[in-house]
Short mmCIF file of C-alpha atoms in Angstrom, two decimals:
data_model
loop_
_atom_site.label_atom_id
_atom_site.label_comp_id
_atom_site.label_asym_id
_atom_site.label_seq_id
_atom_site.Cartn_x
_atom_site.Cartn_y
_atom_site.Cartn_z
CA MET A 1 -0.05 0.00 0.07
CA GLY A 2 1.37 3.38 -1.00
CA ARG A 3 1.14 6.71 -0.03
CA ILE A 4 -0.47 9.06 -2.61
CA ALA A 5 -0.49 12.93 -2.49
CA VAL A 6 -2.95 14.70 -4.75
CA ILE A 7 -2.74 18.44 -5.54
CA GLY A 8 -5.98 19.77 -6.19
CA ALA A 9 -9.69 18.61 -5.75
CA GLY A 10 -10.90 19.04 -9.23
CA MET A 11 -13.09 16.16 -10.94
CA GLY A 12 -10.15 14.55 -12.44
CA ALA A 13 -8.13 14.51 -9.30
CA MET A 14 -10.95 13.18 -7.14
CA ALA A 15 -11.71 10.43 -9.81
CA ALA A 16 -8.03 9.39 -9.48
CA ALA A 17 -8.07 9.53 -5.62
CA ALA A 18 -11.28 7.27 -5.38
CA ARG A 19 -9.85 4.56 -7.93
CA LEU A 20 -6.54 4.66 -6.18
CA ALA A 21 -8.08 4.21 -2.56
CA VAL A 22 -10.16 1.38 -3.95
CA ALA A 23 -6.77 -0.19 -5.05
CA GLY A 24 -5.58 -0.06 -1.53
CA HIS A 25 -3.44 3.32 -1.49
CA ARG A 26 -3.54 5.75 1.30
CA VAL A 27 -4.67 8.92 -0.44
CA THR A 28 -4.64 12.49 0.65
CA VAL A 29 -5.87 15.41 -1.36
CA TYR A 30 -4.52 19.05 -0.84
CA GLU A 31 -6.82 21.78 -2.09
CA ARG A 32 -5.92 25.39 -1.50
CA THR A 33 -9.46 26.42 -1.55
CA GLU A 34 -12.12 25.52 0.98
CA THR A 35 -14.05 23.34 -1.34
CA TYR A 36 -13.82 20.51 -3.96
CA GLY A 37 -14.85 20.28 -7.68
CA GLY A 38 -12.49 22.64 -9.34
CA ALA A 39 -14.50 24.46 -11.94
CA VAL A 40 -17.56 22.63 -11.13
CA ARG A 41 -18.99 25.37 -8.67
CA ARG A 42 -22.21 26.73 -7.58
CA PHE A 43 -23.35 30.43 -7.04
CA GLU A 44 -26.20 30.81 -4.41
CA ARG A 45 -28.23 33.88 -3.56
CA ASP A 46 -31.73 34.67 -2.37
CA GLY A 47 -32.91 31.02 -2.92
CA PHE A 48 -31.55 30.76 -6.56
CA ALA A 49 -28.70 28.58 -7.39
CA PHE A 50 -26.45 28.56 -10.61
CA ASP A 51 -23.86 26.34 -12.20
CA THR A 52 -20.79 28.58 -12.78
CA GLY A 53 -18.85 25.92 -14.61
CA PRO A 54 -20.34 23.10 -16.90
CA GLY A 55 -23.95 22.84 -17.26
CA LEU A 56 -24.38 19.68 -19.07
CA LEU A 57 -22.78 16.31 -19.15
CA PRO A 58 -21.90 14.30 -22.27
CA LEU A 59 -20.85 10.75 -22.13
CA PRO A 60 -22.00 9.98 -18.81
CA ALA A 61 -20.55 6.40 -19.14
CA VAL A 62 -17.25 7.63 -17.74
CA TYR A 63 -18.68 8.54 -14.41
CA ARG A 64 -20.86 5.47 -14.38
CA ASP A 65 -17.66 3.46 -14.87
CA LEU A 66 -16.08 5.40 -12.02
CA PHE A 67 -18.88 4.51 -9.53
CA VAL A 68 -18.99 0.76 -10.71
CA LYS A 69 -15.31 0.34 -10.08
CA THR A 70 -15.24 2.23 -6.67
CA GLY A 71 -18.25 1.07 -4.75
CA LYS A 72 -21.50 -0.68 -4.47
CA GLU A 73 -23.95 2.21 -5.50
CA PRO A 74 -24.05 3.04 -9.23
CA LEU A 75 -23.99 6.64 -10.36
CA GLU A 76 -27.82 6.62 -10.69
CA ASP A 77 -28.26 5.95 -7.09
CA CYS A 78 -26.09 9.01 -6.10
CA VAL A 79 -27.37 11.51 -8.56
CA GLU A 80 -30.50 11.86 -10.85
CA LEU A 81 -29.43 11.99 -14.58
CA VAL A 82 -31.96 13.48 -17.00
CA GLN A 83 -31.56 13.33 -20.64
CA VAL A 84 -32.17 16.79 -22.24
CA ASP A 85 -34.43 16.93 -25.03
CA PRO A 86 -34.11 18.75 -27.34
CA SER A 87 -30.41 18.70 -26.91
CA ALA A 88 -30.32 22.29 -28.00
CA ARG A 89 -32.15 24.90 -29.88
CA HIS A 90 -30.14 27.03 -32.21
CA VAL A 91 -30.87 30.54 -33.33
CA PHE A 92 -28.76 31.70 -36.31
CA ALA A 93 -27.63 34.94 -37.40
CA ASP A 94 -30.45 35.43 -39.87
CA GLY A 95 -32.96 34.65 -37.50
CA THR A 96 -33.66 30.82 -38.45
CA GLU A 97 -34.26 28.60 -35.59
CA VAL A 98 -34.14 24.97 -35.27
CA SER A 99 -34.45 22.51 -32.29
CA LEU A 100 -32.43 19.34 -32.53
CA PRO A 101 -33.53 16.19 -30.90
CA ASN A 102 -31.35 14.36 -28.41
CA ALA A 103 -29.45 11.39 -29.68
CA SER A 104 -31.71 10.89 -32.78
CA ARG A 105 -30.12 10.95 -36.40
CA ALA A 106 -33.51 10.62 -38.16
CA GLY A 107 -34.96 13.42 -35.80
CA VAL A 108 -32.16 15.76 -36.50
CA VAL A 109 -32.20 15.09 -40.15
CA GLY A 110 -35.89 15.80 -40.24
CA ALA A 111 -35.53 18.98 -38.04
CA LEU A 112 -32.68 20.52 -40.08
CA ASP A 113 -34.70 19.87 -43.49
CA ALA A 114 -37.68 21.44 -42.11
CA ALA A 115 -35.73 24.60 -40.79
CA LEU A 116 -32.93 25.00 -43.34
CA GLY A 117 -34.46 23.44 -46.44
CA SER A 118 -34.41 20.06 -48.01
CA GLY A 119 -31.01 18.43 -48.22
CA ALA A 120 -29.59 20.33 -45.27
CA GLY A 121 -30.37 17.38 -42.88
CA GLN A 122 -29.01 14.83 -45.37
CA ARG A 123 -25.76 16.56 -45.53
CA TRP A 124 -25.47 16.89 -41.70
CA GLY A 125 -26.41 13.27 -41.39
CA ASP A 126 -23.70 12.23 -44.02
CA PHE A 127 -21.21 14.40 -42.04
CA LEU A 128 -22.03 12.47 -38.88
CA VAL A 129 -21.32 9.31 -40.61
CA ARG A 130 -17.68 10.45 -41.37
CA ALA A 131 -17.49 11.96 -37.90
CA ARG A 132 -18.34 8.54 -36.35
CA GLU A 133 -15.28 7.04 -38.41
CA ALA A 134 -12.96 9.67 -36.86
CA TRP A 135 -14.34 8.84 -33.52
CA ASP A 136 -13.79 5.10 -33.89
CA ARG A 137 -10.27 5.73 -35.12
CA THR A 138 -9.31 7.89 -32.18
CA ARG A 139 -11.40 6.87 -29.30
CA ARG A 140 -8.96 4.54 -27.66
CA PRO A 141 -5.64 6.49 -28.19
CA LEU A 142 -7.28 9.85 -27.36
CA LEU A 143 -9.63 8.91 -24.64
CA GLU A 144 -9.08 5.36 -23.15
CA GLU A 145 -5.46 4.88 -23.27
CA PRO A 146 -2.22 6.78 -21.87
CA LEU A 147 -0.82 9.01 -24.53
CA TRP A 148 1.51 6.75 -26.91
CA PRO A 149 5.06 7.35 -26.61
CA ASN A 150 5.05 7.87 -30.41
CA TRP A 151 2.42 10.44 -30.10
CA GLN A 152 3.59 11.81 -33.53
CA VAL A 153 1.55 9.36 -35.30
CA LEU A 154 -1.56 10.96 -33.83
CA ALA A 155 -0.23 14.25 -34.64
CA GLU A 156 0.47 13.39 -38.42
CA ARG A 157 -2.53 11.43 -39.47
CA GLU A 158 -6.04 13.06 -39.99
CA PRO A 159 -8.70 10.46 -38.95
CA TYR A 160 -11.59 12.39 -40.62
CA PRO A 161 -12.53 10.97 -43.93
CA SER A 162 -13.25 13.96 -45.66
CA VAL A 163 -14.94 13.89 -49.13
CA PRO A 164 -12.81 15.20 -52.10
CA HIS A 165 -13.43 18.85 -53.13
CA LYS A 166 -12.11 20.51 -56.30
CA LYS A 167 -10.60 23.89 -55.65
CA LEU A 168 -8.51 25.92 -57.94
CA LEU A 169 -8.21 23.06 -60.51
CA ARG A 170 -6.89 20.65 -57.70
CA THR A 171 -8.56 18.00 -55.56
CA ARG A 172 -8.34 18.81 -51.97
CA ARG A 173 -9.72 17.34 -48.73
CA ALA A 174 -10.88 19.35 -45.71
CA ALA A 175 -7.79 19.64 -43.17
CA THR A 176 -9.80 21.97 -40.72
CA LEU A 177 -13.42 22.13 -39.24
CA ALA A 178 -14.03 25.34 -41.06
CA GLU A 179 -13.24 23.57 -44.53
CA ILE A 180 -15.58 20.82 -43.51
CA GLY A 181 -18.46 23.52 -43.10
CA ASP A 182 -17.64 25.26 -46.45
CA TRP A 183 -17.07 22.28 -48.63
CA GLU A 184 -19.16 19.49 -47.32
CA LEU A 185 -21.96 21.28 -45.44
CA ARG A 186 -22.41 24.02 -47.81
CA ASP A 187 -24.64 26.17 -45.65
CA GLU A 188 -23.59 29.05 -43.51
CA ARG A 189 -26.18 27.84 -40.76
CA LEU A 190 -24.89 24.30 -40.84
CA ALA A 191 -21.54 25.55 -40.83
CA ALA A 192 -22.31 27.91 -37.62
CA LEU A 193 -23.95 24.56 -36.05
CA LEU A 194 -20.65 22.80 -36.66
CA ASN A 195 -18.44 25.63 -35.55
CA SER A 196 -20.33 26.14 -32.40
CA HIS A 197 -19.14 22.68 -30.87
CA ALA A 198 -15.60 23.89 -31.50
CA LEU A 199 -16.22 27.22 -29.88
CA ALA A 200 -17.66 25.82 -26.70
CA HIS A 201 -14.14 24.10 -26.12
CA GLY A 202 -12.42 27.42 -26.98
CA LEU A 203 -11.24 26.16 -30.40
CA ASP A 204 -10.97 28.28 -33.47
CA PRO A 205 -12.61 26.23 -36.42
CA ARG A 206 -10.43 27.84 -38.77
CA THR A 207 -7.55 26.18 -37.27
CA ALA A 208 -8.96 23.17 -35.59
CA PRO A 209 -8.32 20.10 -37.40
CA ALA A 210 -10.93 18.13 -39.30
CA SER A 211 -10.77 15.64 -36.43
CA ALA A 212 -12.73 18.06 -34.18
CA ALA A 213 -15.74 16.60 -35.99
CA VAL A 214 -15.86 14.10 -33.12
CA LEU A 215 -17.15 16.92 -30.88
CA PRO A 216 -20.60 17.22 -32.27
CA TYR A 217 -20.60 13.37 -32.85
CA LEU A 218 -19.98 12.74 -29.19
CA GLU A 219 -23.12 14.62 -28.18
CA HIS A 220 -25.04 13.06 -31.03
CA ALA A 221 -24.10 9.55 -30.28
CA PHE A 222 -24.31 9.54 -26.44
CA GLY A 223 -26.74 12.26 -25.72
CA VAL A 224 -26.47 15.17 -23.46
CA TRP A 225 -27.52 14.92 -19.87
CA TYR A 226 -28.36 17.19 -16.92
CA VAL A 227 -27.84 16.25 -13.18
CA ARG A 228 -30.85 17.20 -11.17
CA GLY A 229 -30.11 19.97 -8.59
CA GLY A 230 -27.19 21.13 -11.03
CA MET A 231 -23.81 19.83 -11.91
CA ARG A 232 -22.34 20.58 -8.55
CA GLU A 233 -24.49 17.55 -7.48
CA LEU A 234 -22.23 15.50 -9.51
CA ALA A 235 -19.02 16.99 -7.86
CA ARG A 236 -20.60 16.22 -4.50
CA ALA A 237 -21.28 12.56 -5.48
CA VAL A 238 -17.62 12.00 -6.51
CA TYR A 239 -16.51 13.77 -3.26
CA GLU A 240 -18.56 11.68 -1.08
CA ARG A 241 -17.38 8.55 -3.09
CA CYS A 242 -13.97 9.45 -2.03
CA LEU A 243 -14.69 10.03 1.56
CA ARG A 244 -16.37 6.45 1.65
CA ARG A 245 -13.14 5.06 0.18
CA ARG A 246 -11.35 6.93 3.05
CA VAL A 247 -9.57 9.49 0.87
CA GLU A 248 -8.49 12.29 3.23
CA PHE A 249 -9.02 15.87 2.23
CA VAL A 250 -6.98 18.95 3.44
CA PHE A 251 -8.74 22.09 2.51
CA GLY A 252 -6.94 25.49 2.65
CA ALA A 253 -3.64 23.79 1.87
CA GLU A 254 -1.37 25.68 -0.63
CA VAL A 255 1.25 23.50 -2.23
CA THR A 256 4.31 25.42 -2.90
CA ALA A 257 6.70 22.75 -4.19
CA VAL A 258 6.97 19.12 -5.31
CA ARG A 259 9.90 17.42 -3.36
CA ALA A 260 12.26 15.04 -5.10
CA LYS A 261 15.08 12.70 -4.07
CA ASP A 262 17.40 10.73 -6.28
CA GLY A 263 15.60 11.86 -9.35
CA ARG A 264 12.01 10.91 -8.10
CA ALA A 265 9.00 12.75 -6.68
CA VAL A 266 8.89 11.80 -3.01
CA GLY A 267 6.24 14.30 -1.62
CA LEU A 268 5.04 17.85 -1.31
CA GLU A 269 5.79 21.28 0.52
CA LEU A 270 2.80 23.36 1.78
CA ALA A 271 2.78 27.09 2.45
CA ASP A 272 2.92 26.68 6.24
CA GLY A 273 6.02 24.73 6.07
CA THR A 274 4.56 21.32 6.33
CA VAL A 275 6.40 18.56 4.58
CA VAL A 276 4.56 15.65 3.11
CA ASP A 277 6.02 12.37 2.26
CA ALA A 278 4.52 10.32 -0.75
CA ASP A 279 5.25 7.46 -2.90
CA HIS A 280 3.47 9.05 -5.75
CA VAL A 281 2.19 12.67 -6.46
CA VAL A 282 -0.65 13.34 -8.71
CA ALA A 283 -1.05 16.99 -9.78
CA GLY A 284 -4.37 18.40 -10.96
CA VAL A 285 -3.12 21.80 -11.92
CA ASP A 286 -2.31 23.51 -15.16
CA PRO A 287 1.27 23.20 -16.86
CA VAL A 288 2.33 26.60 -15.93
CA ARG A 289 1.78 26.17 -12.18
CA LEU A 290 2.99 22.63 -12.12
CA ASP A 291 6.33 23.60 -13.75
CA ALA A 292 6.71 26.31 -11.12
CA LEU A 293 6.07 23.50 -8.36
CA VAL A 294 8.70 21.24 -9.99
CA ARG A 295 11.34 23.78 -10.71
CA PRO A 296 13.27 23.54 -7.42
CA THR A 297 13.72 19.80 -8.33
CA GLY A 298 15.71 20.74 -11.36
CA CYS A 299 13.52 18.77 -13.56
CA ARG A 300 12.30 20.62 -16.82
CA LEU A 301 8.66 19.59 -17.39
CA ASP A 302 8.34 22.28 -20.33
CA ALA A 303 11.20 20.50 -22.36
CA ASP A 304 10.55 19.77 -26.03
CA GLY A 305 8.01 17.03 -26.50
CA ASP A 306 6.61 17.18 -22.95
CA VAL A 307 4.11 19.77 -23.29
CA ARG A 308 2.48 20.22 -26.57
CA ALA A 309 -0.97 21.42 -26.00
CA GLY A 310 -2.35 24.83 -27.13
CA THR A 311 -3.74 26.67 -30.07
CA GLY A 312 -1.65 29.76 -29.61
CA ALA A 313 -0.41 32.42 -27.09
CA VAL A 314 -3.96 33.65 -26.04
CA ARG A 315 -6.13 31.06 -24.23
CA PRO A 316 -9.68 31.33 -24.42
CA SER A 317 -11.85 31.75 -21.15
CA ARG A 318 -15.46 32.11 -20.29
CA CYS A 319 -17.72 35.20 -19.45
CA THR A 320 -20.80 34.10 -17.53
CA VAL A 321 -23.98 36.15 -16.50
CA LEU A 322 -26.18 34.70 -13.96
CA LEU A 323 -29.86 35.81 -13.98
CA ALA A 324 -32.51 35.62 -11.15
CA LEU A 325 -35.96 36.17 -13.16
CA ARG A 326 -39.34 36.82 -12.08
CA GLY A 327 -42.06 34.73 -13.58
CA ALA A 328 -42.24 31.05 -14.37
CA ARG A 329 -40.40 29.03 -17.07
CA GLU A 330 -42.77 28.84 -19.83
CA ALA A 331 -43.87 25.30 -20.88
CA GLY A 332 -41.84 23.58 -23.50
CA ALA A 333 -38.90 25.93 -23.17
CA ALA A 334 -35.35 24.44 -24.40
CA HIS A 335 -33.02 23.78 -21.65
CA ARG A 336 -30.14 24.97 -23.96
CA THR A 337 -30.25 27.51 -26.52
CA VAL A 338 -27.33 28.62 -28.67
CA VAL A 339 -27.68 32.08 -30.14
CA HIS A 340 -25.10 32.40 -32.94
CA ALA A 341 -22.80 35.44 -33.45
CA PRO A 342 -24.01 38.04 -36.11
CA ASP A 343 -20.46 38.26 -37.32
CA ASP A 344 -18.71 34.91 -36.63
CA GLN A 345 -15.41 35.82 -38.57
CA THR A 346 -14.95 38.99 -36.32
CA GLU A 347 -15.85 36.88 -33.32
CA LEU A 348 -13.18 34.35 -34.08
CA ASP A 349 -10.67 37.15 -34.78
CA LEU A 350 -11.25 38.68 -31.31
CA LEU A 351 -11.12 35.20 -29.81
CA VAL A 352 -7.43 34.52 -30.82
CA ALA A 353 -6.22 38.16 -31.33
CA PRO A 354 -8.05 40.62 -28.99
CA GLY A 355 -8.05 44.27 -29.89
CA GLY A 356 -9.71 46.63 -32.37
CA ASP A 357 -12.14 49.49 -31.74
CA ARG A 358 -14.92 47.44 -29.89
CA PRO A 359 -15.66 43.96 -29.11
CA VAL A 360 -18.74 42.31 -30.84
CA ARG A 361 -21.41 40.03 -29.68
CA PRO A 362 -20.24 36.34 -29.43
CA THR A 363 -21.97 33.01 -29.68
CA VAL A 364 -23.95 32.67 -26.54
CA THR A 365 -25.23 29.65 -24.84
CA VAL A 366 -28.41 30.03 -22.62
CA LEU A 367 -29.05 27.39 -20.00
CA ARG A 368 -32.61 27.12 -18.52
CA PRO A 369 -32.84 24.28 -16.26
CA ASP A 370 -36.32 23.15 -15.41
CA ASP A 371 -35.12 22.33 -11.80
CA PRO A 372 -37.07 23.45 -8.61
CA ALA A 373 -33.64 23.07 -6.71
CA LEU A 374 -32.42 25.98 -8.58
CA ARG A 375 -35.16 28.61 -7.86
CA PRO A 376 -36.88 29.89 -4.78
CA ASP A 377 -40.51 28.82 -6.12
CA GLY A 378 -42.52 28.28 -9.21
CA ASP A 379 -42.83 32.01 -9.93
CA HIS A 380 -39.06 32.40 -10.55
CA GLU A 381 -36.51 31.14 -12.96
CA SER A 382 -32.66 30.66 -12.78
CA VAL A 383 -30.70 31.19 -16.03
CA VAL A 384 -27.24 30.99 -16.99
CA LEU A 385 -25.77 33.14 -20.12
CA SER A 386 -22.18 32.18 -21.11
CA ALA A 387 -19.84 32.72 -23.98
CA VAL A 388 -16.16 31.71 -24.65
CA VAL A 389 -14.08 34.81 -24.97
CA SER A 390 -10.41 35.85 -25.10
CA SER A 391 -8.72 35.96 -21.49
CA GLU A 392 -6.94 39.01 -22.77
CA ALA A 393 -9.78 41.12 -23.68
CA GLY A 394 -9.22 43.74 -21.03
CA TRP A 395 -11.29 42.26 -18.36
CA GLU A 396 -9.78 44.41 -15.72
CA GLN A 397 -11.80 47.42 -17.23
CA ALA A 398 -15.28 47.90 -16.23
CA ASP A 399 -16.31 49.01 -19.65
CA THR A 400 -15.29 45.56 -21.05
CA VAL A 401 -17.35 43.85 -18.48
CA ARG A 402 -20.33 45.97 -19.12
CA ALA A 403 -19.90 45.56 -22.80
CA TYR A 404 -20.09 41.78 -22.72
CA THR A 405 -22.74 41.79 -20.08
CA ASP A 406 -25.03 43.47 -22.46
CA PHE A 407 -24.03 41.30 -25.38
CA LEU A 408 -24.93 38.26 -23.41
CA LEU A 409 -28.09 39.88 -22.34
CA GLU A 410 -28.98 40.67 -25.88
CA ALA A 411 -28.54 37.23 -27.00
CA GLY A 412 -30.41 35.85 -23.99
CA GLU A 413 -33.51 37.75 -25.18
CA ALA A 414 -33.70 35.51 -28.17
CA ALA A 415 -34.02 32.45 -25.91
CA VAL A 416 -36.13 33.97 -22.96
CA PRO A 417 -39.27 35.96 -23.64
CA GLY A 418 -39.26 39.36 -22.09
CA LEU A 419 -35.86 38.69 -20.59
CA ARG A 420 -34.83 42.26 -19.57
CA GLU A 421 -38.25 43.05 -17.86
CA ARG A 422 -38.00 39.96 -15.87
CA VAL A 423 -34.50 40.45 -14.35
CA LEU A 424 -34.71 40.67 -10.56
CA TRP A 425 -30.84 40.70 -10.31
CA GLN A 426 -27.99 39.81 -12.20
CA GLU A 427 -24.25 38.75 -11.70
CA THR A 428 -21.50 38.86 -14.06
CA LEU A 429 -18.60 36.42 -13.89
CA ALA A 430 -15.87 37.58 -16.06
CA PRO A 431 -12.77 35.63 -16.76
CA GLU A 432 -10.73 37.62 -14.06
CA GLN A 433 -13.40 36.69 -11.28
CA VAL A 434 -13.73 32.93 -12.32
CA THR A 435 -9.87 32.68 -12.15
CA GLY A 436 -10.02 34.00 -8.58
CA THR A 437 -12.60 31.71 -7.40
CA THR A 438 -11.41 28.29 -8.62
CA ALA A 439 -8.61 26.20 -7.72
CA ALA A 440 -6.85 24.85 -10.79
CA GLY A 441 -4.01 27.41 -10.77
CA SER A 442 -3.21 30.14 -13.22
CA GLY A 443 -5.36 28.14 -15.89
CA ALA A 444 -8.52 28.25 -13.89
CA GLY A 445 -11.37 29.93 -15.62
CA GLU A 446 -9.62 29.14 -19.03
CA VAL A 447 -11.29 26.61 -21.67
CA SER A 448 -9.43 23.37 -22.16
CA ALA A 449 -10.49 21.31 -25.19
CA PRO A 450 -10.45 17.48 -25.55
CA ALA A 451 -7.35 15.99 -27.08
CA LEU A 452 -7.79 15.95 -31.00
CA ALA A 453 -5.60 14.06 -33.63
CA ALA A 454 -3.71 15.82 -36.65
CA GLY A 455 -2.79 19.40 -36.23
CA ARG A 456 0.82 18.58 -35.89
CA GLY A 457 0.28 17.74 -32.37
CA ARG A 458 -0.93 21.12 -31.29
CA PHE A 459 -4.27 19.80 -30.00
CA LEU A 460 -2.70 17.00 -27.74
CA HIS A 461 -2.12 17.54 -24.08
CA PRO A 462 0.68 16.62 -21.98
CA ALA A 463 1.08 12.86 -20.98
CA ASN A 464 -0.19 11.76 -17.64
CA THR A 465 3.28 10.70 -16.73
CA THR A 466 6.16 13.37 -16.54
CA ARG A 467 9.80 13.48 -16.82
CA LEU A 468 9.98 13.20 -13.14
CA PRO A 469 9.29 9.54 -12.10
CA GLY A 470 6.48 9.38 -9.39
CA LEU A 471 4.92 12.54 -10.53
CA TYR A 472 1.49 12.39 -12.56
CA ARG A 473 -0.63 14.93 -14.35
CA VAL A 474 -4.51 14.68 -14.21
CA GLY A 475 -7.37 16.82 -15.08
CA ASP A 476 -8.36 19.29 -17.93
CA TRP A 477 -4.75 20.24 -18.73
CA ALA A 478 -3.49 16.69 -19.03
CA HIS A 479 -4.12 13.85 -21.43
CA PRO A 480 -6.91 13.29 -22.70
CA GLY A 481 -7.77 17.01 -22.15
CA GLY A 482 -10.76 19.25 -21.05
CA GLY A 483 -14.21 18.55 -20.20
CA LEU A 484 -15.99 16.58 -17.62
CA PRO A 485 -15.70 12.99 -19.51
CA HIS A 486 -12.11 13.64 -20.44
CA ALA A 487 -11.31 14.81 -16.92
CA GLY A 488 -12.72 11.82 -15.48
CA MET A 489 -11.01 9.35 -17.92
CA SER A 490 -7.64 11.07 -17.00
CA GLY A 491 -8.27 10.06 -13.40
CA ALA A 492 -8.85 6.53 -14.68
CA LEU A 493 -5.63 6.65 -16.62
CA VAL A 494 -3.43 7.86 -13.77
CA ALA A 495 -4.85 5.43 -11.41
CA GLY A 496 -4.05 2.54 -13.98
CA LEU A 497 -0.47 3.87 -14.48
CA ILE A 498 0.11 3.93 -10.72
CA VAL A 499 -1.56 0.56 -9.84
CA GLU A 500 -0.32 -1.45 -12.91
CA GLY A 501 2.75 0.48 -13.94
CA PRO A 502 4.08 2.09 -17.12
CA GLU A 503 2.96 -0.79 -19.19
CA PHE A 504 -0.73 0.04 -18.46
CA ARG A 505 -2.73 0.55 -21.71
CA GLY A 506 -6.30 1.36 -20.62
CA SER A 507 -9.20 -0.81 -19.70
CA GLN A 508 -10.04 -3.55 -22.39
#
């Protein structure tokens, strides 16, 4: 039985902790804030409650597996999962609207044909068939297995089987998500639908590889789910599972260094001077903070080939507006509405290179859960508006925060009837504020995408193992990347590597 020290109480870190405890290890989690869950947080006021992080759960099988492997009670005994239907309502820039059924190819094809014209649904359906092929080719290496030592194979091969397209007297195949929209979908609204899945993960579809087609496919194939009571309930359930497996949590514990001896991680140092001995260290923090924690050991974690993730110098973040509304939620209202940007190219330009005279309204996601636990009574409603934005858009300036708050409210009016007149109070969480209230380190509040093939490796994440033996990465900023399912899988991979050793290749 080994001693495991875990840095951070995010979802991936807790998933690893629970699995390691079941394997017989003594596990202690050191979290610098006073609570668990990382970015999966809740804001409460006056009887209203809001998810301030992820609002929906794709691929719930990851957490079902976690609960099966760590105890007798299955996930559904610990939280109530509700399949969201429709999966989303989309409001496009030209005013066209469409509601897409959850996990139904025929339903989606029919809805798109009715809203966008005959043939639109078939083109989207054909695209999903190709996206499935990309998913089948990359699911194991990019979700279910530790990152291959020869990861360059994943970086060089494009798994999406795009259709040939003649351009400038040459036959070409789509290399980016934007080219799929232009060449294969051939409808600005279908392209916007495709691009919105990339934007939700902070990706620019103009540079994201065609393999990002797996993002809409994942939602289509496995459905979109809501946790009754809010997504914070999922974090609570994972935390309580850890406690039942005798994982110890130390909150308010700032880790200042990873200790090493004879070229191996042997523990931690805390801000109060406490020295923690450990046989293995699991770090649920972003690469910048982890590199700072390891630097005193003399190990370079940012050496060539060790940290590859990133789509550029500017990382995307999220701006969120929480709305307490008077009046009941109307019958039949969609749980999720995506209000597309009126100028998508300018939106993308500002996402990767903030500047210019003034910002423009981004693509906004409106979440309206039909959940009594989130409102004081049936005569009120709790709504969350959010948009992926540049983390360097000048959020320290009050004018920037006000401008984006107005943008989000403007978009929200397309999803919620009489929105502005119904506002009882509102709370804006700008990227600077989100970073200050979560625990993941300097990357908190930023948006991390799942690992993707191709793109010369720029869309892969650092491996779960590191150059310092005994030190492991877990969570959104490690393989297999960001999002609740991928964070949960990172916990499974780290636990497998510690329990079974470096030859571990994932569950069969």
